[in-house]
mmCIF file of C-alpha atoms and ligand atoms in Angstrom:
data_model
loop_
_atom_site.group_PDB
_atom_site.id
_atom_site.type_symbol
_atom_site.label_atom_id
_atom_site.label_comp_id
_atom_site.label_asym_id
_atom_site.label_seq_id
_atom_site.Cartn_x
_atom_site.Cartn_y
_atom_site.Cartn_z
ATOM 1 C CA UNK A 1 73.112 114.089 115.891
ATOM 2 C CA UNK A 2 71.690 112.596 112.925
ATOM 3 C CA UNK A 3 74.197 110.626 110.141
ATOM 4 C CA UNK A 4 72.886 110.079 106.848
ATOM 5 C CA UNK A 5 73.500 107.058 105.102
ATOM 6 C CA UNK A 6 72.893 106.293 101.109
ATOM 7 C CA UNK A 7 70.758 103.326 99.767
ATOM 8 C CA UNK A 8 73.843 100.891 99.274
ATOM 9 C CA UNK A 9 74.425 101.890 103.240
ATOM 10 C CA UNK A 10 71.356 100.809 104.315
ATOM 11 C CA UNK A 11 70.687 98.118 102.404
ATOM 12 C CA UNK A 12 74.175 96.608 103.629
ATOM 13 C CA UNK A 13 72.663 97.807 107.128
ATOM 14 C CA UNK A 14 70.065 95.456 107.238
ATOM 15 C CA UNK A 15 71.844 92.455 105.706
ATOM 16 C CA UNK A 16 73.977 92.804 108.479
ATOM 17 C CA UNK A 17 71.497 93.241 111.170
ATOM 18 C CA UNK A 18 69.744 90.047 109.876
ATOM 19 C CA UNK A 19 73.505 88.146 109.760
ATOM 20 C CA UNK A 20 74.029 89.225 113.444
ATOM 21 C CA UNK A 21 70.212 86.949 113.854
ATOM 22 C CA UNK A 22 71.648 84.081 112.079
ATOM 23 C CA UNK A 23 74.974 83.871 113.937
ATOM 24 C CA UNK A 24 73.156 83.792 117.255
ATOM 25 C CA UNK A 25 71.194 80.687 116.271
ATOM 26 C CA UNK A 26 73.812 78.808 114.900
ATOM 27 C CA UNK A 27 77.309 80.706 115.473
ATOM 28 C CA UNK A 28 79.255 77.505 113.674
ATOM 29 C CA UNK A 29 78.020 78.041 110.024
ATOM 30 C CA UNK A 30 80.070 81.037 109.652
ATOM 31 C CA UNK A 31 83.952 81.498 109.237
ATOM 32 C CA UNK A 32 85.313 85.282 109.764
ATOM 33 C CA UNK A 33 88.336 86.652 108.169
ATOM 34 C CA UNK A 34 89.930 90.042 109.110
ATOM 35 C CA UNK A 35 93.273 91.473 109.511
ATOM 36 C CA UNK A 36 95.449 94.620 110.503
ATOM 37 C CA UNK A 37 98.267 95.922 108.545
ATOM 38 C CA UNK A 38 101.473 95.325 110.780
ATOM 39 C CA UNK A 39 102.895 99.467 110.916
ATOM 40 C CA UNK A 40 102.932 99.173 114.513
ATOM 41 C CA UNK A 41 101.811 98.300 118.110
ATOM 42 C CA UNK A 42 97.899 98.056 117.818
ATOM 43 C CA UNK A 43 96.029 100.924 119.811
ATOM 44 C CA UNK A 44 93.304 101.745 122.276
ATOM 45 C CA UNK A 45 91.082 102.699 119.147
ATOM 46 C CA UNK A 46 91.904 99.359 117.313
ATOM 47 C CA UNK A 47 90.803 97.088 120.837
ATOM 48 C CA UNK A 48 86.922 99.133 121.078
ATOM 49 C CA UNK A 49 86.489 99.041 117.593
ATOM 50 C CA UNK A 50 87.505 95.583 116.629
ATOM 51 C CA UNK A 51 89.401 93.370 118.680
ATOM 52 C CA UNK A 52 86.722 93.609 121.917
ATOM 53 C CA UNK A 53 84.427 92.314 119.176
ATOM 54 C CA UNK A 54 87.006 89.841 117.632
ATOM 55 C CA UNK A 55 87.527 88.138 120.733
ATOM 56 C CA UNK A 56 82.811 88.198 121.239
ATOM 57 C CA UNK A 57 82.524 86.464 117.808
ATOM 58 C CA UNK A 58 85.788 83.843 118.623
ATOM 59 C CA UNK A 59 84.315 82.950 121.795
ATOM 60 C CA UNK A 60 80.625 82.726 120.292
ATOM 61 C CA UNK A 61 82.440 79.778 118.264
ATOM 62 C CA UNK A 62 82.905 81.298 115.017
ATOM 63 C CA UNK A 63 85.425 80.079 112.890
ATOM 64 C CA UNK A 64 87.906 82.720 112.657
ATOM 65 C CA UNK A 65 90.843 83.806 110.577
ATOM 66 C CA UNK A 66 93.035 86.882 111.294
ATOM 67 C CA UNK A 67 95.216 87.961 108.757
ATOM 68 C CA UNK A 68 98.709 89.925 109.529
ATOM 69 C CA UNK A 69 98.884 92.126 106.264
ATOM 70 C CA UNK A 70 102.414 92.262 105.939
ATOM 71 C CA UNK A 71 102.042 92.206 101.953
ATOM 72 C CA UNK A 72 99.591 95.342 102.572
ATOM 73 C CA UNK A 73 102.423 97.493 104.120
ATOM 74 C CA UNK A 74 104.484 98.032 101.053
ATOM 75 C CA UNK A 75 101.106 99.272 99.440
ATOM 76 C CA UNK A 76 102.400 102.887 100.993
ATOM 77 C CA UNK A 77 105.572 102.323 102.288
ATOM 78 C CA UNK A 78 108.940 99.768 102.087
ATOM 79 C CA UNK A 79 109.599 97.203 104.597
ATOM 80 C CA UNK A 80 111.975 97.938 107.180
ATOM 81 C CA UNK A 81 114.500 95.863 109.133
ATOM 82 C CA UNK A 82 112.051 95.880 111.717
ATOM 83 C CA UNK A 83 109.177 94.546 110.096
ATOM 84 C CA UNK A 84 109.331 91.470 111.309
ATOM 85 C CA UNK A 85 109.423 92.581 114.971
ATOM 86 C CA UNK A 86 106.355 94.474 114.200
ATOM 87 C CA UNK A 87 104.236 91.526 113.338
ATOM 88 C CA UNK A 88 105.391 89.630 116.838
ATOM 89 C CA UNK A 89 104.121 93.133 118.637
ATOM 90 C CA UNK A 90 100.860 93.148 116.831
ATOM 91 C CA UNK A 91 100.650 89.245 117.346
ATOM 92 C CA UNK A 92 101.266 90.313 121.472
ATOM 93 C CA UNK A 93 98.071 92.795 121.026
ATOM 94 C CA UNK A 94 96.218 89.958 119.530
ATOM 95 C CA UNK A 95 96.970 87.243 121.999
ATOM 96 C CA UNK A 96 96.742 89.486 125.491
ATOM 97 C CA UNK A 97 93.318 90.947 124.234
ATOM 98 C CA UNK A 98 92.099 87.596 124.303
ATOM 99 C CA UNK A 99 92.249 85.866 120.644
ATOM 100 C CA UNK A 100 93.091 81.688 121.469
ATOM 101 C CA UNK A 101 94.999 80.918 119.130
ATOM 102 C CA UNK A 102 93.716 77.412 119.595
ATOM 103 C CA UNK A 103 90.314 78.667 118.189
ATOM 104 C CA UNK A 104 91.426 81.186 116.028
ATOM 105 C CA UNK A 105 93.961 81.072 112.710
ATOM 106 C CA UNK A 106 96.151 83.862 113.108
ATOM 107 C CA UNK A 107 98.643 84.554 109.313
ATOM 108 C CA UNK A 108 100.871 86.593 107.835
ATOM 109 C CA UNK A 109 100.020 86.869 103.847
ATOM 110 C CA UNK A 110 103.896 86.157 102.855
ATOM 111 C CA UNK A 111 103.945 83.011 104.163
ATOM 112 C CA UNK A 112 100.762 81.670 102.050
ATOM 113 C CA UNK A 113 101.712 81.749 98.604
ATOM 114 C CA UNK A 114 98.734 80.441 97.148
ATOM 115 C CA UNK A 115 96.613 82.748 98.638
ATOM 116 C CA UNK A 116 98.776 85.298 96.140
ATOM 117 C CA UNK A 117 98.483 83.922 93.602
ATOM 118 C CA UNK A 118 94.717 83.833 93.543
ATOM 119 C CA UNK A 119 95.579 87.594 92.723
ATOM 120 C CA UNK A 120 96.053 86.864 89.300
ATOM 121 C CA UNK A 121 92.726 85.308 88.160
ATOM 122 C CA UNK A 122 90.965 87.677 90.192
ATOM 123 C CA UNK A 123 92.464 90.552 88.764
ATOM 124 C CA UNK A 124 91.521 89.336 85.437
ATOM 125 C CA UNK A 125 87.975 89.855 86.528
ATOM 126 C CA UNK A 126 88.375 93.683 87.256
ATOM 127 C CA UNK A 127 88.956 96.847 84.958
ATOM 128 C CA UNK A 128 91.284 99.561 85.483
ATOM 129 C CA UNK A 129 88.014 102.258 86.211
ATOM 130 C CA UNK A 130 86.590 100.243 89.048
ATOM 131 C CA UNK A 131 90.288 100.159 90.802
ATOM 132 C CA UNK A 132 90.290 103.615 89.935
ATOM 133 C CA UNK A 133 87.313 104.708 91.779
ATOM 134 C CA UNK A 134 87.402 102.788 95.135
ATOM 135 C CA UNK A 135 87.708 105.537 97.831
ATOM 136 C CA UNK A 136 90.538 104.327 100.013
ATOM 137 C CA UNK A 137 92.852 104.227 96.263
ATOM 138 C CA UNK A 138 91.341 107.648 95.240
ATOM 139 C CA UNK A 139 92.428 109.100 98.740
ATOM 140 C CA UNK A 140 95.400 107.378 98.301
ATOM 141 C CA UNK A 141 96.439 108.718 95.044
ATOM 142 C CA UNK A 142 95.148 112.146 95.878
ATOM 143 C CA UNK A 143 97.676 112.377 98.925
ATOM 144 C CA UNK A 144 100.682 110.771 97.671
ATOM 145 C CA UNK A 145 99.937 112.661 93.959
ATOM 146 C CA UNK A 146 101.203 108.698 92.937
ATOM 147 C CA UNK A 147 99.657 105.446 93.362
ATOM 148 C CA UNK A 148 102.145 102.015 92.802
ATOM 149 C CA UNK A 149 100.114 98.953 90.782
ATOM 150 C CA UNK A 150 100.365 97.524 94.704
ATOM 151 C CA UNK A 151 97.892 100.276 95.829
ATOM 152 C CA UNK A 152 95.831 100.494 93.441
ATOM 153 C CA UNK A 153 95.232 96.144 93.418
ATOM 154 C CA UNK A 154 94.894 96.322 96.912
ATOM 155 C CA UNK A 155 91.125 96.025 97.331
ATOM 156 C CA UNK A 156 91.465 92.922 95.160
ATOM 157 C CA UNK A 157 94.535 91.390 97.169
ATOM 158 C CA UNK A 158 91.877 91.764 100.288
ATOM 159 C CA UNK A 159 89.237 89.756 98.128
ATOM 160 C CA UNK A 160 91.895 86.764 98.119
ATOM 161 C CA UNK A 161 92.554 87.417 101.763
ATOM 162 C CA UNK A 162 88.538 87.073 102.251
ATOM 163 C CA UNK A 163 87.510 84.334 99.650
ATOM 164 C CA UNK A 164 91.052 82.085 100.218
ATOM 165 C CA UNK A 165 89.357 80.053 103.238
ATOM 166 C CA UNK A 166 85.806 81.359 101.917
ATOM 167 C CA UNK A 167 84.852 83.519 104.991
ATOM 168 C CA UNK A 168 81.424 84.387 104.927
ATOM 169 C CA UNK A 169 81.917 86.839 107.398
ATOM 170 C CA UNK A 170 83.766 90.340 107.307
ATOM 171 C CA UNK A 171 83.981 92.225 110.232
ATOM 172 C CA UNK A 172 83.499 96.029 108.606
ATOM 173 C CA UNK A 173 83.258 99.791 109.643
ATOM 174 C CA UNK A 174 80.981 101.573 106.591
ATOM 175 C CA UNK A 175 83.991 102.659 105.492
ATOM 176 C CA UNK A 176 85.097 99.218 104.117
ATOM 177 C CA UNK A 177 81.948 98.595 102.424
ATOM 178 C CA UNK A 178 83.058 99.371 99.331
ATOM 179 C CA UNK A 179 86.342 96.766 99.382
ATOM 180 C CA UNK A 180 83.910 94.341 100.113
ATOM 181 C CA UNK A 181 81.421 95.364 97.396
ATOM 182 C CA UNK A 182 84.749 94.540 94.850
ATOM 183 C CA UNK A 183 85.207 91.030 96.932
ATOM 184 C CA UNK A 184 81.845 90.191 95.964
ATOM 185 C CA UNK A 185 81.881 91.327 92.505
ATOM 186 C CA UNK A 186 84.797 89.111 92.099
ATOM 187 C CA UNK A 187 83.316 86.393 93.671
ATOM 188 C CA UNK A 188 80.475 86.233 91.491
ATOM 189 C CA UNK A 189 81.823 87.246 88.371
ATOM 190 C CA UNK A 190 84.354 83.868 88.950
ATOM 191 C CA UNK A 191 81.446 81.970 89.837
ATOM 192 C CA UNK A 192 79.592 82.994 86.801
ATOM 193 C CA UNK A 193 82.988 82.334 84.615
ATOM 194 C CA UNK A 194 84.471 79.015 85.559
ATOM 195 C CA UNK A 195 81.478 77.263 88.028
ATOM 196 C CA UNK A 196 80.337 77.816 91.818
ATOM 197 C CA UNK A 197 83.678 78.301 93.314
ATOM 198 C CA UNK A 198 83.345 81.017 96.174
ATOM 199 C CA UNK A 199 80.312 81.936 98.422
ATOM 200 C CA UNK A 200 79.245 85.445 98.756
ATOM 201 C CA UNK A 201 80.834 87.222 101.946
ATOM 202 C CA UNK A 202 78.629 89.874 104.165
ATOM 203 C CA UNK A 203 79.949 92.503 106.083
ATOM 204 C CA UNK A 204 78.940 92.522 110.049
ATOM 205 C CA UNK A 205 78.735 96.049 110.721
ATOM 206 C CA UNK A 206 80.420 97.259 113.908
ATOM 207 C CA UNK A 207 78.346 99.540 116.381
ATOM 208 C CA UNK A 208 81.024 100.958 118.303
ATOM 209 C CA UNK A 209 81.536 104.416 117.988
ATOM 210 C CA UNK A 210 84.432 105.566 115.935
ATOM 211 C CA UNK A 211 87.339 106.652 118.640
ATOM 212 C CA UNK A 212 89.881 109.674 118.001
ATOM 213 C CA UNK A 213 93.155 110.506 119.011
ATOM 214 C CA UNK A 214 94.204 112.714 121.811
ATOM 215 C CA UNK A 215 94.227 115.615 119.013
ATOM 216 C CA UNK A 216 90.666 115.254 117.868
ATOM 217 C CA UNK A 217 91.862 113.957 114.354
ATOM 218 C CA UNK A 218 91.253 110.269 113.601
ATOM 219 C CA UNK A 219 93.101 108.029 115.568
ATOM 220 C CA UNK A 220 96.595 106.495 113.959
ATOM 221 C CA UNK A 221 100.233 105.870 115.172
ATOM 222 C CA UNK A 222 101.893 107.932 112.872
ATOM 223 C CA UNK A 223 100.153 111.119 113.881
ATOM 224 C CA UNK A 224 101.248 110.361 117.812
ATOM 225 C CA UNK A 225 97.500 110.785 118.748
ATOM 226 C CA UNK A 226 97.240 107.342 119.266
ATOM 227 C CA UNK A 227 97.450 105.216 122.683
ATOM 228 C CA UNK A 228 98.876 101.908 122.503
ATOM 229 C CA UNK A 229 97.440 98.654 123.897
ATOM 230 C CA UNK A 230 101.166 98.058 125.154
ATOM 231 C CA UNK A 231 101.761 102.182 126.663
ATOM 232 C CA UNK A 232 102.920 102.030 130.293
ATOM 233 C CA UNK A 233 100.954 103.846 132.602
ATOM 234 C CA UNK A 234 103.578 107.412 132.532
ATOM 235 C CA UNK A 235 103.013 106.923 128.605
ATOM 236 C CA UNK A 236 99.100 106.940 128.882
ATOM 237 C CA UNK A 237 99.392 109.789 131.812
ATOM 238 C CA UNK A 238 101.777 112.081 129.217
ATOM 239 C CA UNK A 239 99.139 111.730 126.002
ATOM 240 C CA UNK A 240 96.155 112.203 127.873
ATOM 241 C CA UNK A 241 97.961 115.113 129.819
ATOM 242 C CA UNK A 242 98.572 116.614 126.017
ATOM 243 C CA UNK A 243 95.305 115.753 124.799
ATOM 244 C CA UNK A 244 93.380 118.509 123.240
ATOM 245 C CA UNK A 245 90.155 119.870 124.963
ATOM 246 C CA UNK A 246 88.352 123.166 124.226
ATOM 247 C CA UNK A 247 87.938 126.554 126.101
ATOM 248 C CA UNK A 248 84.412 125.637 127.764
ATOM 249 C CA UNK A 249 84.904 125.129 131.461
ATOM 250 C CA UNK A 250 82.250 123.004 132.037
ATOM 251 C CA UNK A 251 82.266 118.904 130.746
ATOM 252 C CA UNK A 252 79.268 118.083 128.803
ATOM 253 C CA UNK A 253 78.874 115.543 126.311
ATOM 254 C CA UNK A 254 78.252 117.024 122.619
ATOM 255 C CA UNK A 255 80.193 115.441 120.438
ATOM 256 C CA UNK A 256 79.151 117.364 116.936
ATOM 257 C CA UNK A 257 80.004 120.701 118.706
ATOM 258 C CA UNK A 258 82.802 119.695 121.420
ATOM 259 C CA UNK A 259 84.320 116.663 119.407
ATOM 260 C CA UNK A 260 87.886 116.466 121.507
ATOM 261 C CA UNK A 261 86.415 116.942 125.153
ATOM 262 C CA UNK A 262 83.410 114.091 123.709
ATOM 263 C CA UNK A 263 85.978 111.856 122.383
ATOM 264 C CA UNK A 264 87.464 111.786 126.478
ATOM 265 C CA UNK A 265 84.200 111.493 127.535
ATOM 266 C CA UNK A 266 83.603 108.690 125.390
ATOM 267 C CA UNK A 267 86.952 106.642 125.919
ATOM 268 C CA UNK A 268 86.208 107.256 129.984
ATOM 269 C CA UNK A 269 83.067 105.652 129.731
ATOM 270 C CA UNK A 270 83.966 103.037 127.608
ATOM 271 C CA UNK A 271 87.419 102.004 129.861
ATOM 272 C CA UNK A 272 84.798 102.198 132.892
ATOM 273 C CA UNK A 273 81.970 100.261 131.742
ATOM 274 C CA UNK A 274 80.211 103.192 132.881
ATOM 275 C CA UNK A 275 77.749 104.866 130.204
ATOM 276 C CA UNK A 276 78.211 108.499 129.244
ATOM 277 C CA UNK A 277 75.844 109.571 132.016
ATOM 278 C CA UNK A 278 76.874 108.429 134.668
ATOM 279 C CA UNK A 279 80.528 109.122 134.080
ATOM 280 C CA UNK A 280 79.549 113.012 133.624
ATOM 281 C CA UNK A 281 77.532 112.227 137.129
ATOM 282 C CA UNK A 282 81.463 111.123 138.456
ATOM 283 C CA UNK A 283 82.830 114.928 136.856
ATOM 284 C CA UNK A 284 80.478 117.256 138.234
ATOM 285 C CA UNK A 285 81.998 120.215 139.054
ATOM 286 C CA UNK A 286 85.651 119.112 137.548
ATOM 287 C CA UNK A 287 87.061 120.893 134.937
ATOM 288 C CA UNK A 288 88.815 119.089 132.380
ATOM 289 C CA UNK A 289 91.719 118.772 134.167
ATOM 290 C CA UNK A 290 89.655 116.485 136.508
ATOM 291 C CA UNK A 291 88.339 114.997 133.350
ATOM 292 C CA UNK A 292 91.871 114.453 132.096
ATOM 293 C CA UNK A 293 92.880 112.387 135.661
ATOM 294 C CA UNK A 294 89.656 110.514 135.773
ATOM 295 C CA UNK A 295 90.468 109.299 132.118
ATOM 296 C CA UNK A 296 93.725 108.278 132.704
ATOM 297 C CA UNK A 297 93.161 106.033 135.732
ATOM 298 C CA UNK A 298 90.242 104.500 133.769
ATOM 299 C CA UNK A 299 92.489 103.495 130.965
ATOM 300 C CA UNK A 300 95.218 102.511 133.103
ATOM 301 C CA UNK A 301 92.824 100.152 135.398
ATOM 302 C CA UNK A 302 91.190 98.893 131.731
ATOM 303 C CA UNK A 303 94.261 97.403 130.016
ATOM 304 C CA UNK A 304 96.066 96.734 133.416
ATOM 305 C CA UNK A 305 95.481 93.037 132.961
ATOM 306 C CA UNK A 306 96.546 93.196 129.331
ATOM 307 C CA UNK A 307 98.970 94.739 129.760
ATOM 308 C CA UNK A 308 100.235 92.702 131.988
ATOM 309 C CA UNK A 309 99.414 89.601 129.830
ATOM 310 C CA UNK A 310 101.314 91.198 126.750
ATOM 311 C CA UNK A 311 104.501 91.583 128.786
ATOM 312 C CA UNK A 312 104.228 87.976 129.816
ATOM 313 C CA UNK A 313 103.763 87.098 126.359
ATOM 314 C CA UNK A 314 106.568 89.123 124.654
ATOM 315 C CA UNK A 315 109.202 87.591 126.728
ATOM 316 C CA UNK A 316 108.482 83.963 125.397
ATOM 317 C CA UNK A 317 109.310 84.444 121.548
ATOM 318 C CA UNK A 318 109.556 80.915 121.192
ATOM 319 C CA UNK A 319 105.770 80.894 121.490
ATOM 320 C CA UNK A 320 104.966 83.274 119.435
ATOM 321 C CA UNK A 321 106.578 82.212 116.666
ATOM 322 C CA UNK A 322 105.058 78.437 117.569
ATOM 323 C CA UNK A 323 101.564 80.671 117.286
ATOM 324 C CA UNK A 324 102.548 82.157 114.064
ATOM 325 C CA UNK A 325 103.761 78.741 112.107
ATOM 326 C CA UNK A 326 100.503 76.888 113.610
ATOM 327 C CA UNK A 327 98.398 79.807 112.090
ATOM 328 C CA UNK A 328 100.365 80.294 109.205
ATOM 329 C CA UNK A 329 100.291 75.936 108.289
ATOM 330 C CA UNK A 330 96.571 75.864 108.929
ATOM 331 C CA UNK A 331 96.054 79.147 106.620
ATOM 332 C CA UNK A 332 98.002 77.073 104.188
ATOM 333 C CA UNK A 333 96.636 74.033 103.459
ATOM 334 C CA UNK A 334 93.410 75.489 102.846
ATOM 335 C CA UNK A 335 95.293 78.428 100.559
ATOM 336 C CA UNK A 336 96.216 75.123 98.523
ATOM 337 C CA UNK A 337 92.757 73.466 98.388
ATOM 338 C CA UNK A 338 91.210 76.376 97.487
ATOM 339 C CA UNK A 339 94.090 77.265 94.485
ATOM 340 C CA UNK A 340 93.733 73.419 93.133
ATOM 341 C CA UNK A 341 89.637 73.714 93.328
ATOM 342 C CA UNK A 342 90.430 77.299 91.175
ATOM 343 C CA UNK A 343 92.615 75.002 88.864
ATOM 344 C CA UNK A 344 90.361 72.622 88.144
ATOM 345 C CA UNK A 345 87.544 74.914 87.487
ATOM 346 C CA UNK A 346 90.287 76.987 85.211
ATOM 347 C CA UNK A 347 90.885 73.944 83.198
ATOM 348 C CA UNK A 348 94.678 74.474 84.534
ATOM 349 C CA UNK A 349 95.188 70.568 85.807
ATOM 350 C CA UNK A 350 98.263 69.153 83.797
HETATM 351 N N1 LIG B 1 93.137 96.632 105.317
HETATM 352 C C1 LIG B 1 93.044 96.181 106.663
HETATM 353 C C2 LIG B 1 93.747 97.222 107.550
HETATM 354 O O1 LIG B 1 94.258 98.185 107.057
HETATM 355 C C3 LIG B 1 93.670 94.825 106.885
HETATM 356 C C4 LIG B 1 93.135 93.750 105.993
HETATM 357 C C5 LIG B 1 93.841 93.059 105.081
HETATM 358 C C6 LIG B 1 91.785 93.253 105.937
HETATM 359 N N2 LIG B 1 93.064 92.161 104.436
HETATM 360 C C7 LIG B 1 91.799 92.240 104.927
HETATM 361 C C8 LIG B 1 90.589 93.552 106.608
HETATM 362 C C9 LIG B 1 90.628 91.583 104.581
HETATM 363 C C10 LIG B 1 89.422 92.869 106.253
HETATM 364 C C11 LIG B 1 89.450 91.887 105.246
HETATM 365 O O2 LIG B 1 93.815 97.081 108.740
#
């Protein structure tokens, strides 16, 4: 299978593949800052295509900042009672995958006003057309038929999420690249307007292979396709046992013609530390039924320890929140140095 990528993809390619260099010599120069929108318990999907990594660059000694987006929710939906609970699950996912909170800053963006209100000069700096044709707002608009202002300044509220503590690194799929294009832009174009202020972020790109659901279709909570980090081991049983193969007896790996039985494959290998080979070597002669068991112990043995860290974890609340106001004072007090330094380079000191 061969993917195409444009010029801006592979430029950003290589920039990346020289940052991963420069980390390894000297892992301490660089501070990280991603996030996850809290709409629910994180998933299988979310742990090989992020957090694994997360938890690689934390323990490398990177300085790292993980923003809880709860200001990012209402972009395309209302908070709920239960928003709050939410955030302590997704906190759970973060902690019993193995982010230290002791090494890494772990926020919610309602708690850090200042990092808001950098939202205001920086949306100064962009028109109306760029906002307009970022992808993730176009799809946006095109599905709901209505975008709110939220929405559509959303890429920009991510630049102050990213240039608040200054990260120079941003964790990425190619799909990102262009909100991170837009954090740049702004970063410069404040640079150029009021003096040096913020340095240039790159995106590390991430080679893990993007993970479906149990349908085929991209993997997401909403579309119950998704397996969370926090399923039991029935749970995980019942959605792979309604996961969606194909009518070819045999398992083979081919994931541009047989995308749902590949997807299994894939996820097998990956929750055995096994490559692709070698778990096909383990299915000879097994339908996908056999396929289907083999996947499900796999996960189930993966996250067992997880899992079982998570549900020591949820039961202390009193930690959690400790873990949450730590994160959230740290994220703080450099939301405020940052805001003065943007003062004082505004000419807005009284
Ligand atoms: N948009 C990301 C998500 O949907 C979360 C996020 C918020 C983020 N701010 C960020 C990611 C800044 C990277 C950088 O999960």
């Amino acid at each position: 299978m061969s993917i195409s990528y444009n010029e801006s993809q592979l430029a950003s390619i290589a920039t990346s593949e020289s940052l991963s260099l420069k980390i390894e010599e000297d892992p301490t120069k660089f501070r990280v800052l991603t996030g996850d929108r809290p709409t629910g318990p994180l998933h299988i999907g979310h742990y090989f295509g992020t957090l694994q990594n997360r938890v690689l660059l934390q323990d490398k000694g990177l300085d790292m900042f993980l923003v809880i987006a709860d200001y990012q929710v209402i972009t395309d939906r209302t908070t709920s009672s239960s928003l709050a609970s939410t955030v302590y699950e997704v906190l759970a996912d973060y902690l019993a995958c193995g982010i230290d909170p002791s090494k890494t800053t772990i926020f919610t963006h309602s708690q850090i006003p200042e990092l808001n209100q950098l939202l205001l000069p920086f949306l100064s700096l962009v028109s109306q057309a760029e906002l307009e044709r970022n992808p993730t707002v176009k799809e946006e608009s095109s599905v709901s038929g209505a975008l709110n202002a939220l929405m559509l300044t959303y890429p920009v509220h991510q630049a102050a999420d990213i240039l608040f503590c200054k990260a120079n690194v941003v964790p990425a799929g190619l799909d990102q690249l262009p909100h991170l294009q837009l954090t740049k832009t702004i970063a410069k174009r404040f640079n150029k307007a009021y003096g040096f202020t913020f340095p240039k972020p790159e995106a590390l790109l991430s080679s893990t292979p993007v993970l479906l659901g149990t349908d085929g279709t991209k993997m997401s909570k909403s579309r119950n396709n998704a397996i969370a980090i926090s399923a039991t081991t029935n749970q995980t049983a019942q959605l792979i046992k309604k996961a969606t193969t194909d009518a070819i007896k045999d398992i083979y790996y081919d994931p541009t013609n047989r995308p749902t039985v590949s997807n299994l494959i894939l996820l097998a290998s990956l929750c055995s530390n096994q490559s692709i080979e070698a778990v096909l070597a383990d299915l000879e002669n097994q339908g996908s039924q056999g396929l289907k068991n083999y996947l499900t112990d796999s996960i189930n043995s993966y996250f067992a320890p997880i899992r079982a860290k998570r549900q020591a974890i949820v039961t202390d609340q009193a930690y959690l929140r400790q873990v949450l106001t730590q994160g959230n004072e740290k994220a703080r007090s450099l939301a405020v140095d940052t805001l003065e330094q943007v003062h004082k380079n505004m000419s807005m000191q009284y």
